[in-house]
Amino acid sequence: MPHFLAKSLELTDLPFNDEGYKLLYEAKGVKNPNESLICVNYEDEEFFIRKIKKPHQILLKAEKITKPSPIGILKGALRVLSKKSSLISHNLNNDTIKQTLRSKFFIKPQDILKLGFYEFCIEIGFGSGRHLLKLAQENPNKIYIGMEIHTPSIQQVLRQIDLLGLENVYIVCIDARVLLEILPSNSCEIIYVHFPVPWNKKPHRRVMSHKFLIQADRVLKKGGLIELRTDDEEYFRDTLEISLKSHNMRAEITKNLSSEVISKYEARWQRAEKNIFDLRIFCLRQSEDKKIEYDFNFSSFSLKSLEKIHQVGKIIKADFFVHVCEVFKADDKVILILSFGDFNWPVSKIVIFDKKRAYYFGGNPLSTEANIKSHLELLNLLMEK
């Protein structure tokens, strides 16, 4: 990840502009004064850089919640900041093409609803993108949505989309379990889940779960399917057991079936004569339409009272939680870093409070039931304060 170390950093002239970057303000940690957030604007995109004071040096790196894409934008901002410092070391040279490519096919989760896609296909955790890109090439009239949380994989596939001239592949950086909850009913043809991390010791972190299948059943059109392909027999058997408990799905099993698109990992397992399991789960019904909308507005608040909100820590309810992780303060702003929502797939967001308004930095959370309940709990907390 791009970063640099410096003996010192001089930021007394904020705000300032350099090379198209606007360095707006620095918010200092309330709980930990040795850390701060520096707000950066580049071509109308805003993000934060985290500054960490250590003995005899300062570290500057991305605030991962707001990390911009492509990563070259972050590197450029860090290079601008490095001019204000006494550098010790850095890794900010040699931007690659994929690190600077800005693609219209890299979209925010909310954009899927705005673009009005219908009868699309999803691949969850596409990795190198070999399977996703092959499908898109062979079916130019179908829309494909790739979901991934690994930034290098995203950058690699966006570069391939550009090189191949594809117009029917969209990439989203999000936990698919969260996104599935807000997608329209009966809108998806196929959900591909190929070689997911098995998480056998932490099954709550798996993509495939009872809750996931409930949402997938709603999102898939009648006759649509989930295609799980895995080399992990425990994961395969657990998913099969979950699917058989559903009255609205039919399961189809194959073993060591040859695939048209073979990833480098699958090829390695085939050479090792390792079993590969395929589970296809078919949706047998048309679901009722489901549309949840919520505005995530904030009511009245006091900037002064917010400074001690970090003392609240974590609030745990039956089916959601809210954790005030960190609080930062600038002259006219209080910034909260929050984790909230569902226990098994939490959301991390930043909320900014200034004299006139409060808002979620980078856009509102998705309108899932757990996120809405978490927001309402946050409103109650602010009223108490």
mmCIF file of C-alpha atoms in Angstrom:
data_model
loop_
_atom_site.group_PDB
_atom_site.id
_atom_site.type_symbol
_atom_site.label_atom_id
_atom_site.label_comp_id
_atom_site.label_asym_id
_atom_site.label_seq_id
_atom_site.Cartn_x
_atom_site.Cartn_y
_atom_site.Cartn_z
ATOM 1 C CA MET A 1 0.000 0.000 0.000
ATOM 2 C CA PRO A 2 1.389 3.494 -0.837
ATOM 3 C CA HIS A 3 2.889 5.335 2.133
ATOM 4 C CA PHE A 4 5.878 7.338 3.266
ATOM 5 C CA LEU A 5 7.890 7.887 6.435
ATOM 6 C CA ALA A 6 9.235 11.312 7.375
ATOM 7 C CA LYS A 7 11.164 12.916 10.192
ATOM 8 C CA SER A 8 8.783 15.883 10.157
ATOM 9 C CA LEU A 9 5.790 17.266 8.248
ATOM 10 C CA GLU A 10 4.819 20.934 8.005
ATOM 11 C CA LEU A 11 1.122 21.597 7.317
ATOM 12 C CA THR A 12 0.626 25.108 8.669
ATOM 13 C CA ASP A 13 -0.607 26.458 5.296
ATOM 14 C CA LEU A 14 -3.775 24.313 4.949
ATOM 15 C CA PRO A 15 -5.761 24.555 2.756
ATOM 16 C CA PHE A 16 -3.501 24.584 -0.314
ATOM 17 C CA ASN A 17 -3.500 23.285 -3.909
ATOM 18 C CA ASP A 18 -0.714 21.431 -5.695
ATOM 19 C CA GLU A 19 -0.753 19.348 -8.906
ATOM 20 C CA GLY A 20 -4.547 19.280 -8.963
ATOM 21 C CA TYR A 21 -4.805 18.114 -5.353
ATOM 22 C CA LYS A 22 -6.598 20.255 -2.781
ATOM 23 C CA LEU A 23 -5.404 19.604 0.762
ATOM 24 C CA LEU A 24 -8.374 20.909 2.735
ATOM 25 C CA TYR A 25 -7.936 20.388 6.472
ATOM 26 C CA GLU A 26 -6.435 18.197 9.181
ATOM 27 C CA ALA A 27 -8.610 16.660 11.899
ATOM 28 C CA LYS A 28 -6.765 15.463 15.001
ATOM 29 C CA GLY A 29 -7.636 12.420 17.064
ATOM 30 C CA VAL A 30 -9.588 13.009 20.270
ATOM 31 C CA LYS A 31 -8.902 9.610 21.771
ATOM 32 C CA ASN A 32 -5.428 9.279 20.240
ATOM 33 C CA PRO A 33 -3.767 12.705 19.672
ATOM 34 C CA ASN A 34 -0.888 11.055 17.791
ATOM 35 C CA GLU A 35 -3.166 10.282 14.850
ATOM 36 C CA SER A 36 -4.981 12.610 12.479
ATOM 37 C CA LEU A 37 -6.880 12.623 9.192
ATOM 38 C CA ILE A 38 -5.970 14.885 6.275
ATOM 39 C CA CYS A 39 -8.837 15.559 3.851
ATOM 40 C CA VAL A 40 -7.890 15.618 0.158
ATOM 41 C CA ASN A 41 -9.956 16.580 -2.895
ATOM 42 C CA TYR A 42 -8.948 15.489 -6.387
ATOM 43 C CA GLU A 43 -11.227 16.080 -9.385
ATOM 44 C CA ASP A 44 -14.285 16.264 -7.094
ATOM 45 C CA GLU A 45 -13.376 13.019 -5.306
ATOM 46 C CA GLU A 46 -12.615 13.360 -1.603
ATOM 47 C CA PHE A 47 -10.674 10.961 0.589
ATOM 48 C CA PHE A 48 -8.602 10.948 3.760
ATOM 49 C CA ILE A 49 -4.943 10.275 4.438
ATOM 50 C CA ARG A 50 -4.055 9.046 7.899
ATOM 51 C CA LYS A 51 -1.105 10.666 9.670
ATOM 52 C CA ILE A 52 0.459 8.697 12.537
ATOM 53 C CA LYS A 53 3.117 10.198 14.784
ATOM 54 C CA LYS A 54 5.651 7.655 16.005
ATOM 55 C CA PRO A 55 8.858 8.092 18.030
ATOM 56 C CA HIS A 56 11.253 10.037 15.768
ATOM 57 C CA GLN A 57 9.128 9.639 12.604
ATOM 58 C CA ILE A 58 5.725 10.195 11.011
ATOM 59 C CA LEU A 59 3.847 7.673 8.857
ATOM 60 C CA LEU A 60 1.393 8.795 6.167
ATOM 61 C CA LYS A 61 -0.845 6.283 4.420
ATOM 62 C CA ALA A 62 -4.403 5.822 3.141
ATOM 63 C CA GLU A 63 -7.378 5.873 5.449
ATOM 64 C CA LYS A 64 -8.598 2.529 4.140
ATOM 65 C CA ILE A 65 -12.327 3.314 4.468
ATOM 66 C CA THR A 66 -12.005 6.134 1.910
ATOM 67 C CA LYS A 67 -9.195 4.749 -0.250
ATOM 68 C CA PRO A 68 -9.640 6.156 -3.785
ATOM 69 C CA SER A 69 -9.503 4.160 -6.992
ATOM 70 C CA PRO A 70 -7.313 3.929 -8.952
ATOM 71 C CA ILE A 71 -4.542 3.771 -6.385
ATOM 72 C CA GLY A 72 -2.484 6.245 -8.418
ATOM 73 C CA ILE A 73 -4.722 9.045 -7.071
ATOM 74 C CA LEU A 74 -3.618 8.173 -3.547
ATOM 75 C CA LYS A 75 0.032 7.988 -4.570
ATOM 76 C CA GLY A 76 -0.217 11.447 -6.140
ATOM 77 C CA ALA A 77 -1.672 12.928 -2.960
ATOM 78 C CA LEU A 78 1.069 11.358 -0.860
ATOM 79 C CA ARG A 79 3.722 12.724 -3.223
ATOM 80 C CA VAL A 80 2.264 16.219 -2.769
ATOM 81 C CA LEU A 81 2.363 15.815 1.018
ATOM 82 C CA SER A 82 5.905 14.448 0.891
ATOM 83 C CA LYS A 83 7.066 17.829 -0.451
ATOM 84 C CA LYS A 84 6.170 19.264 2.950
ATOM 85 C CA SER A 85 8.254 16.706 4.802
ATOM 86 C CA SER A 86 11.762 15.541 5.597
ATOM 87 C CA LEU A 87 11.522 12.148 3.907
ATOM 88 C CA ILE A 88 12.989 8.978 5.361
ATOM 89 C CA SER A 89 11.545 6.414 2.936
ATOM 90 C CA HIS A 90 8.616 5.892 0.541
ATOM 91 C CA ASN A 91 7.149 3.597 -2.137
ATOM 92 C CA LEU A 92 5.547 6.261 -4.322
ATOM 93 C CA ASN A 93 7.466 5.896 -7.592
ATOM 94 C CA ASN A 94 6.622 4.167 -10.862
ATOM 95 C CA ASP A 95 2.862 4.359 -11.308
ATOM 96 C CA THR A 96 1.677 1.519 -13.522
ATOM 97 C CA ILE A 97 -1.049 1.931 -16.142
ATOM 98 C CA LYS A 98 -3.556 0.019 -14.032
ATOM 99 C CA GLN A 99 -2.770 2.282 -11.058
ATOM 100 C CA THR A 100 -3.786 5.381 -13.014
ATOM 101 C CA LEU A 101 -6.692 4.040 -15.091
ATOM 102 C CA ARG A 102 -10.002 5.712 -14.238
ATOM 103 C CA SER A 103 -12.771 3.510 -15.549
ATOM 104 C CA LYS A 104 -16.478 4.198 -16.025
ATOM 105 C CA PHE A 105 -16.987 0.494 -15.327
ATOM 106 C CA PHE A 106 -15.853 0.848 -11.709
ATOM 107 C CA ILE A 107 -19.092 1.834 -9.990
ATOM 108 C CA LYS A 108 -20.437 2.446 -6.509
ATOM 109 C CA PRO A 109 -22.961 -0.065 -5.126
ATOM 110 C CA GLN A 110 -25.784 2.487 -5.319
ATOM 111 C CA ASP A 111 -25.081 2.918 -9.062
ATOM 112 C CA ILE A 112 -26.390 -0.574 -9.795
ATOM 113 C CA LEU A 113 -29.862 0.606 -8.810
ATOM 114 C CA LYS A 114 -29.487 3.935 -10.633
ATOM 115 C CA LEU A 115 -28.382 2.251 -13.863
ATOM 116 C CA GLY A 116 -31.484 0.067 -13.764
ATOM 117 C CA PHE A 117 -29.817 -3.212 -14.743
ATOM 118 C CA TYR A 118 -32.179 -6.130 -15.287
ATOM 119 C CA GLU A 119 -31.400 -9.796 -15.991
ATOM 120 C CA PHE A 120 -27.721 -9.408 -15.142
ATOM 121 C CA CYS A 121 -25.171 -11.996 -13.996
ATOM 122 C CA ILE A 122 -22.969 -11.713 -10.901
ATOM 123 C CA GLU A 123 -19.568 -13.141 -10.042
ATOM 124 C CA ILE A 124 -18.542 -12.874 -6.403
ATOM 125 C CA GLY A 125 -14.813 -12.747 -5.695
ATOM 126 C CA PHE A 126 -13.601 -12.800 -9.309
ATOM 127 C CA GLY A 127 -9.870 -12.790 -8.483
ATOM 128 C CA SER A 128 -7.837 -12.556 -11.700
ATOM 129 C CA GLY A 129 -11.071 -12.042 -13.635
ATOM 130 C CA ARG A 130 -10.359 -14.764 -16.152
ATOM 131 C CA HIS A 131 -13.795 -16.366 -15.819
ATOM 132 C CA LEU A 132 -15.701 -13.055 -15.636
ATOM 133 C CA LEU A 133 -13.967 -11.554 -18.674
ATOM 134 C CA LYS A 134 -14.420 -14.710 -20.747
ATOM 135 C CA LEU A 135 -18.160 -14.733 -20.062
ATOM 136 C CA ALA A 136 -18.453 -11.054 -20.982
ATOM 137 C CA GLN A 137 -16.565 -11.580 -24.243
ATOM 138 C CA GLU A 138 -18.725 -14.523 -25.265
ATOM 139 C CA ASN A 139 -22.034 -12.870 -24.279
ATOM 140 C CA PRO A 140 -21.812 -9.196 -25.313
ATOM 141 C CA ASN A 141 -25.562 -8.683 -24.908
ATOM 142 C CA LYS A 142 -25.558 -9.675 -21.230
ATOM 143 C CA ILE A 143 -24.591 -7.467 -18.298
ATOM 144 C CA TYR A 144 -22.015 -8.851 -15.842
ATOM 145 C CA ILE A 145 -21.335 -7.437 -12.387
ATOM 146 C CA GLY A 146 -18.134 -8.473 -10.652
ATOM 147 C CA MET A 147 -17.897 -8.061 -6.874
ATOM 148 C CA GLU A 148 -14.480 -8.032 -5.224
ATOM 149 C CA ILE A 149 -12.815 -6.492 -2.157
ATOM 150 C CA HIS A 150 -9.180 -7.076 -3.217
ATOM 151 C CA THR A 151 -7.922 -3.797 -4.718
ATOM 152 C CA PRO A 152 -5.112 -5.233 -6.923
ATOM 153 C CA SER A 153 -7.590 -7.686 -8.483
ATOM 154 C CA ILE A 154 -9.997 -4.844 -9.195
ATOM 155 C CA GLN A 155 -7.291 -2.739 -10.842
ATOM 156 C CA GLN A 156 -6.107 -5.679 -12.925
ATOM 157 C CA VAL A 157 -9.586 -6.495 -14.231
ATOM 158 C CA LEU A 158 -10.431 -2.851 -14.975
ATOM 159 C CA ARG A 159 -7.272 -2.704 -17.078
ATOM 160 C CA GLN A 160 -8.330 -5.856 -18.941
ATOM 161 C CA ILE A 161 -11.816 -4.429 -19.558
ATOM 162 C CA ASP A 162 -10.148 -1.415 -21.161
ATOM 163 C CA LEU A 163 -7.725 -3.493 -23.272
ATOM 164 C CA LEU A 164 -10.466 -5.842 -24.472
ATOM 165 C CA GLY A 165 -12.881 -3.016 -25.240
ATOM 166 C CA LEU A 166 -15.678 -4.585 -23.209
ATOM 167 C CA GLU A 167 -18.837 -2.581 -22.562
ATOM 168 C CA ASN A 168 -20.868 -5.049 -20.506
ATOM 169 C CA VAL A 169 -18.814 -5.612 -17.327
ATOM 170 C CA TYR A 170 -19.145 -3.501 -14.188
ATOM 171 C CA ILE A 171 -16.968 -3.821 -11.101
ATOM 172 C CA VAL A 172 -18.050 -3.084 -7.513
ATOM 173 C CA CYS A 173 -15.810 -3.076 -4.446
ATOM 174 C CA ILE A 174 -18.090 -4.419 -1.739
ATOM 175 C CA ASP A 175 -18.916 -7.414 0.388
ATOM 176 C CA ALA A 176 -21.436 -9.228 -1.825
ATOM 177 C CA ARG A 177 -23.453 -10.384 1.199
ATOM 178 C CA VAL A 178 -24.342 -6.754 1.915
ATOM 179 C CA LEU A 179 -25.048 -5.735 -1.666
ATOM 180 C CA LEU A 180 -27.346 -8.676 -2.337
ATOM 181 C CA GLU A 181 -29.815 -7.397 0.246
ATOM 182 C CA ILE A 182 -30.589 -4.206 -1.717
ATOM 183 C CA LEU A 183 -30.721 -5.642 -5.257
ATOM 184 C CA PRO A 184 -34.137 -5.848 -6.978
ATOM 185 C CA SER A 185 -36.130 -9.065 -6.757
ATOM 186 C CA ASN A 186 -36.171 -11.417 -9.790
ATOM 187 C CA SER A 187 -33.398 -9.450 -11.499
ATOM 188 C CA CYS A 188 -30.421 -11.826 -11.720
ATOM 189 C CA GLU A 189 -29.835 -14.833 -13.969
ATOM 190 C CA ILE A 190 -26.763 -16.438 -12.372
ATOM 191 C CA ILE A 191 -24.609 -15.879 -9.287
ATOM 192 C CA TYR A 192 -21.133 -17.396 -9.685
ATOM 193 C CA VAL A 193 -19.157 -18.164 -6.520
ATOM 194 C CA HIS A 194 -15.961 -19.844 -7.709
ATOM 195 C CA PHE A 195 -13.346 -21.023 -5.232
ATOM 196 C CA PRO A 196 -14.264 -18.766 -2.303
ATOM 197 C CA VAL A 197 -12.130 -18.724 0.837
ATOM 198 C CA PRO A 198 -13.573 -21.676 2.827
ATOM 199 C CA TRP A 199 -13.192 -20.149 6.305
ATOM 200 C CA ASN A 200 -13.734 -23.573 7.891
ATOM 201 C CA LYS A 201 -12.614 -22.323 11.304
ATOM 202 C CA LYS A 202 -14.720 -19.137 10.991
ATOM 203 C CA PRO A 203 -17.797 -20.178 8.997
ATOM 204 C CA HIS A 204 -19.591 -16.901 9.778
ATOM 205 C CA ARG A 205 -17.175 -15.220 7.346
ATOM 206 C CA ARG A 206 -18.217 -17.404 4.422
ATOM 207 C CA VAL A 207 -20.096 -16.033 1.432
ATOM 208 C CA MET A 208 -22.457 -19.003 1.399
ATOM 209 C CA SER A 209 -24.822 -19.065 4.383
ATOM 210 C CA HIS A 210 -28.513 -19.549 5.129
ATOM 211 C CA LYS A 211 -29.082 -15.789 5.073
ATOM 212 C CA PHE A 212 -27.193 -15.444 1.786
ATOM 213 C CA LEU A 213 -29.333 -18.135 0.155
ATOM 214 C CA ILE A 214 -32.518 -16.406 1.306
ATOM 215 C CA GLN A 215 -31.420 -13.180 -0.366
ATOM 216 C CA ALA A 216 -30.141 -14.996 -3.447
ATOM 217 C CA ASP A 217 -33.495 -16.768 -3.818
ATOM 218 C CA ARG A 218 -35.204 -13.366 -3.840
ATOM 219 C CA VAL A 219 -32.755 -11.700 -6.252
ATOM 220 C CA LEU A 220 -32.632 -14.587 -8.745
ATOM 221 C CA LYS A 221 -35.355 -14.824 -11.331
ATOM 222 C CA LYS A 222 -37.336 -18.062 -11.563
ATOM 223 C CA GLY A 223 -35.009 -20.672 -13.090
ATOM 224 C CA GLY A 224 -31.897 -18.697 -12.154
ATOM 225 C CA LEU A 225 -29.095 -20.347 -10.237
ATOM 226 C CA ILE A 226 -26.141 -20.052 -7.886
ATOM 227 C CA GLU A 227 -23.043 -21.872 -9.108
ATOM 228 C CA LEU A 228 -20.588 -22.816 -6.369
ATOM 229 C CA ARG A 229 -17.273 -24.296 -7.468
ATOM 230 C CA THR A 230 -14.823 -25.296 -4.743
ATOM 231 C CA ASP A 231 -11.948 -27.615 -3.919
ATOM 232 C CA ASP A 232 -12.920 -27.647 -0.241
ATOM 233 C CA GLU A 233 -15.157 -30.625 0.553
ATOM 234 C CA GLU A 234 -16.225 -29.281 3.951
ATOM 235 C CA TYR A 235 -17.424 -26.027 2.396
ATOM 236 C CA PHE A 236 -19.208 -27.967 -0.347
ATOM 237 C CA ARG A 237 -21.008 -30.278 2.096
ATOM 238 C CA ASP A 238 -22.016 -27.451 4.436
ATOM 239 C CA THR A 239 -23.453 -25.423 1.542
ATOM 240 C CA LEU A 240 -25.314 -28.460 0.210
ATOM 241 C CA GLU A 241 -26.852 -29.049 3.644
ATOM 242 C CA ILE A 242 -28.017 -25.412 3.814
ATOM 243 C CA SER A 243 -29.502 -25.552 0.310
ATOM 244 C CA LEU A 244 -31.445 -28.745 1.046
ATOM 245 C CA LYS A 245 -33.227 -27.012 3.909
ATOM 246 C CA SER A 246 -34.791 -24.555 1.478
ATOM 247 C CA HIS A 247 -38.200 -25.450 0.026
ATOM 248 C CA ASN A 248 -37.748 -23.145 -2.945
ATOM 249 C CA MET A 249 -34.513 -24.445 -4.436
ATOM 250 C CA ARG A 250 -33.237 -27.498 -6.276
ATOM 251 C CA ALA A 251 -29.628 -28.698 -5.968
ATOM 252 C CA GLU A 252 -27.530 -30.346 -8.671
ATOM 253 C CA ILE A 253 -24.121 -31.875 -7.881
ATOM 254 C CA THR A 254 -21.147 -32.750 -10.080
ATOM 255 C CA LYS A 255 -17.566 -33.648 -9.264
ATOM 256 C CA ASN A 256 -14.377 -32.962 -11.242
ATOM 257 C CA LEU A 257 -16.370 -31.516 -14.116
ATOM 258 C CA SER A 258 -14.156 -29.885 -16.717
ATOM 259 C CA SER A 259 -14.616 -26.109 -16.965
ATOM 260 C CA GLU A 260 -14.212 -23.970 -20.070
ATOM 261 C CA VAL A 261 -12.280 -21.342 -18.122
ATOM 262 C CA ILE A 262 -9.625 -22.729 -15.786
ATOM 263 C CA SER A 263 -7.850 -20.406 -13.377
ATOM 264 C CA LYS A 264 -4.181 -20.890 -12.524
ATOM 265 C CA TYR A 265 -5.216 -22.151 -9.079
ATOM 266 C CA GLU A 266 -7.642 -24.671 -10.510
ATOM 267 C CA ALA A 267 -4.979 -25.880 -12.943
ATOM 268 C CA ARG A 268 -2.615 -26.393 -10.017
ATOM 269 C CA TRP A 269 -5.239 -28.444 -8.141
ATOM 270 C CA GLN A 270 -5.959 -30.532 -11.230
ATOM 271 C CA ARG A 271 -2.265 -31.379 -11.575
ATOM 272 C CA ALA A 272 -2.302 -32.408 -7.913
ATOM 273 C CA GLU A 273 -5.396 -34.568 -8.661
ATOM 274 C CA LYS A 274 -7.385 -32.686 -6.057
ATOM 275 C CA ASN A 275 -11.176 -33.058 -6.185
ATOM 276 C CA ILE A 276 -13.233 -30.113 -7.393
ATOM 277 C CA PHE A 277 -16.903 -29.951 -6.408
ATOM 278 C CA ASP A 278 -19.685 -28.159 -8.285
ATOM 279 C CA LEU A 279 -23.001 -27.297 -6.662
ATOM 280 C CA ARG A 280 -25.698 -25.619 -8.746
ATOM 281 C CA ILE A 281 -28.658 -24.338 -6.752
ATOM 282 C CA PHE A 282 -31.723 -23.431 -8.814
ATOM 283 C CA CYS A 283 -34.409 -20.909 -7.845
ATOM 284 C CA LEU A 284 -37.887 -22.432 -8.340
ATOM 285 C CA ARG A 285 -40.165 -19.442 -7.850
ATOM 286 C CA GLN A 286 -40.747 -15.786 -8.583
ATOM 287 C CA SER A 287 -40.366 -13.628 -5.482
ATOM 288 C CA GLU A 288 -42.383 -10.654 -4.349
ATOM 289 C CA ASP A 289 -40.893 -7.268 -5.115
ATOM 290 C CA LYS A 290 -38.908 -5.802 -2.250
ATOM 291 C CA LYS A 291 -37.657 -2.254 -2.160
ATOM 292 C CA ILE A 292 -36.221 -0.630 0.945
ATOM 293 C CA GLU A 293 -35.497 3.094 0.822
ATOM 294 C CA TYR A 294 -34.115 5.186 3.656
ATOM 295 C CA ASP A 295 -32.587 8.674 3.633
ATOM 296 C CA PHE A 296 -30.098 8.297 6.565
ATOM 297 C CA ASN A 297 -30.604 11.912 7.644
ATOM 298 C CA PHE A 298 -29.326 13.294 10.943
ATOM 299 C CA SER A 299 -31.339 15.334 13.422
ATOM 300 C CA SER A 300 -29.986 18.174 15.569
ATOM 301 C CA PHE A 301 -26.648 17.726 17.328
ATOM 302 C CA SER A 302 -24.000 19.609 19.293
ATOM 303 C CA LEU A 303 -20.380 19.642 18.103
ATOM 304 C CA LYS A 304 -19.147 20.092 21.666
ATOM 305 C CA SER A 305 -20.998 17.051 22.994
ATOM 306 C CA LEU A 306 -19.710 14.901 20.122
ATOM 307 C CA GLU A 307 -16.115 15.180 21.311
ATOM 308 C CA LYS A 308 -16.753 12.631 24.083
ATOM 309 C CA ILE A 309 -18.863 10.230 22.069
ATOM 310 C CA HIS A 310 -15.917 7.821 21.749
ATOM 311 C CA GLN A 311 -16.529 6.914 25.403
ATOM 312 C CA VAL A 312 -19.693 5.099 24.299
ATOM 313 C CA GLY A 313 -17.633 2.362 22.644
ATOM 314 C CA LYS A 314 -19.803 -0.460 21.266
ATOM 315 C CA ILE A 315 -23.588 -0.838 21.470
ATOM 316 C CA ILE A 316 -24.793 -4.400 20.843
ATOM 317 C CA LYS A 317 -28.405 -5.280 20.090
ATOM 318 C CA ALA A 318 -30.055 -8.558 19.080
ATOM 319 C CA ASP A 319 -29.533 -8.224 15.328
ATOM 320 C CA PHE A 320 -27.184 -5.254 14.836
ATOM 321 C CA PHE A 321 -24.475 -3.227 16.530
ATOM 322 C CA VAL A 322 -22.897 0.244 16.504
ATOM 323 C CA HIS A 323 -19.250 0.811 17.379
ATOM 324 C CA VAL A 324 -17.783 4.314 17.663
ATOM 325 C CA CYS A 325 -14.204 3.405 16.743
ATOM 326 C CA GLU A 326 -12.506 6.810 16.604
ATOM 327 C CA VAL A 327 -13.271 10.523 16.884
ATOM 328 C CA PHE A 328 -11.341 13.319 15.148
ATOM 329 C CA LYS A 329 -11.769 17.086 15.515
ATOM 330 C CA ALA A 330 -10.929 20.015 13.241
ATOM 331 C CA ASP A 331 -11.721 23.683 13.937
ATOM 332 C CA ASP A 332 -15.330 23.435 12.802
ATOM 333 C CA LYS A 333 -15.805 19.676 12.347
ATOM 334 C CA VAL A 334 -16.141 16.479 14.327
ATOM 335 C CA ILE A 335 -15.475 13.236 12.443
ATOM 336 C CA LEU A 336 -16.630 9.804 13.618
ATOM 337 C CA ILE A 337 -15.250 6.530 12.297
ATOM 338 C CA LEU A 338 -17.936 3.904 12.793
ATOM 339 C CA SER A 339 -18.415 0.192 12.388
ATOM 340 C CA PHE A 340 -22.031 -0.973 12.400
ATOM 341 C CA GLY A 341 -24.721 -3.142 10.865
ATOM 342 C CA ASP A 342 -24.814 -6.927 10.751
ATOM 343 C CA PHE A 343 -22.426 -8.819 13.064
ATOM 344 C CA ASN A 344 -21.211 -11.155 10.320
ATOM 345 C CA TRP A 345 -20.667 -8.536 7.616
ATOM 346 C CA PRO A 346 -20.248 -5.129 9.279
ATOM 347 C CA VAL A 347 -19.941 -1.819 7.456
ATOM 348 C CA SER A 348 -17.286 0.821 8.145
ATOM 349 C CA LYS A 349 -18.233 4.439 7.472
ATOM 350 C CA ILE A 350 -17.146 7.965 8.340
ATOM 351 C CA VAL A 351 -19.670 10.566 9.511
ATOM 352 C CA ILE A 352 -18.777 14.259 9.336
ATOM 353 C CA PHE A 353 -20.492 16.815 11.571
ATOM 354 C CA ASP A 354 -19.953 20.508 10.897
ATOM 355 C CA LYS A 355 -21.830 23.621 12.003
ATOM 356 C CA LYS A 356 -24.534 23.244 9.357
ATOM 357 C CA ARG A 357 -25.064 19.545 8.697
ATOM 358 C CA ALA A 358 -24.035 15.940 9.252
ATOM 359 C CA TYR A 359 -23.509 13.350 6.536
ATOM 360 C CA TYR A 360 -21.905 10.030 5.679
ATOM 361 C CA PHE A 361 -18.635 10.695 3.892
ATOM 362 C CA GLY A 362 -18.594 9.108 0.447
ATOM 363 C CA GLY A 363 -22.350 8.490 0.389
ATOM 364 C CA ASN A 364 -24.965 6.866 2.562
ATOM 365 C CA PRO A 365 -24.787 3.234 3.670
ATOM 366 C CA LEU A 366 -26.839 0.733 1.715
ATOM 367 C CA SER A 367 -30.439 0.465 2.889
ATOM 368 C CA THR A 368 -30.157 -2.910 4.593
ATOM 369 C CA GLU A 369 -32.263 -3.667 7.659
ATOM 370 C CA ALA A 370 -29.224 -3.827 9.952
ATOM 371 C CA ASN A 371 -27.804 -0.547 8.599
ATOM 372 C CA ILE A 372 -31.104 1.276 9.096
ATOM 373 C CA LYS A 373 -31.431 0.001 12.656
ATOM 374 C CA SER A 374 -27.823 1.021 13.343
ATOM 375 C CA HIS A 375 -28.448 4.533 12.030
ATOM 376 C CA LEU A 376 -31.545 4.912 14.210
ATOM 377 C CA GLU A 377 -29.503 3.807 17.217
ATOM 378 C CA LEU A 378 -26.860 6.410 16.332
ATOM 379 C CA LEU A 379 -29.575 9.086 16.207
ATOM 380 C CA ASN A 380 -30.748 8.039 19.673
ATOM 381 C CA LEU A 381 -27.186 8.225 20.910
ATOM 382 C CA LEU A 382 -26.748 11.741 19.540
ATOM 383 C CA MET A 383 -29.984 12.877 21.169
ATOM 384 C CA GLU A 384 -28.822 11.501 24.525
ATOM 385 C CA LYS A 385 -25.535 13.315 24.201
#
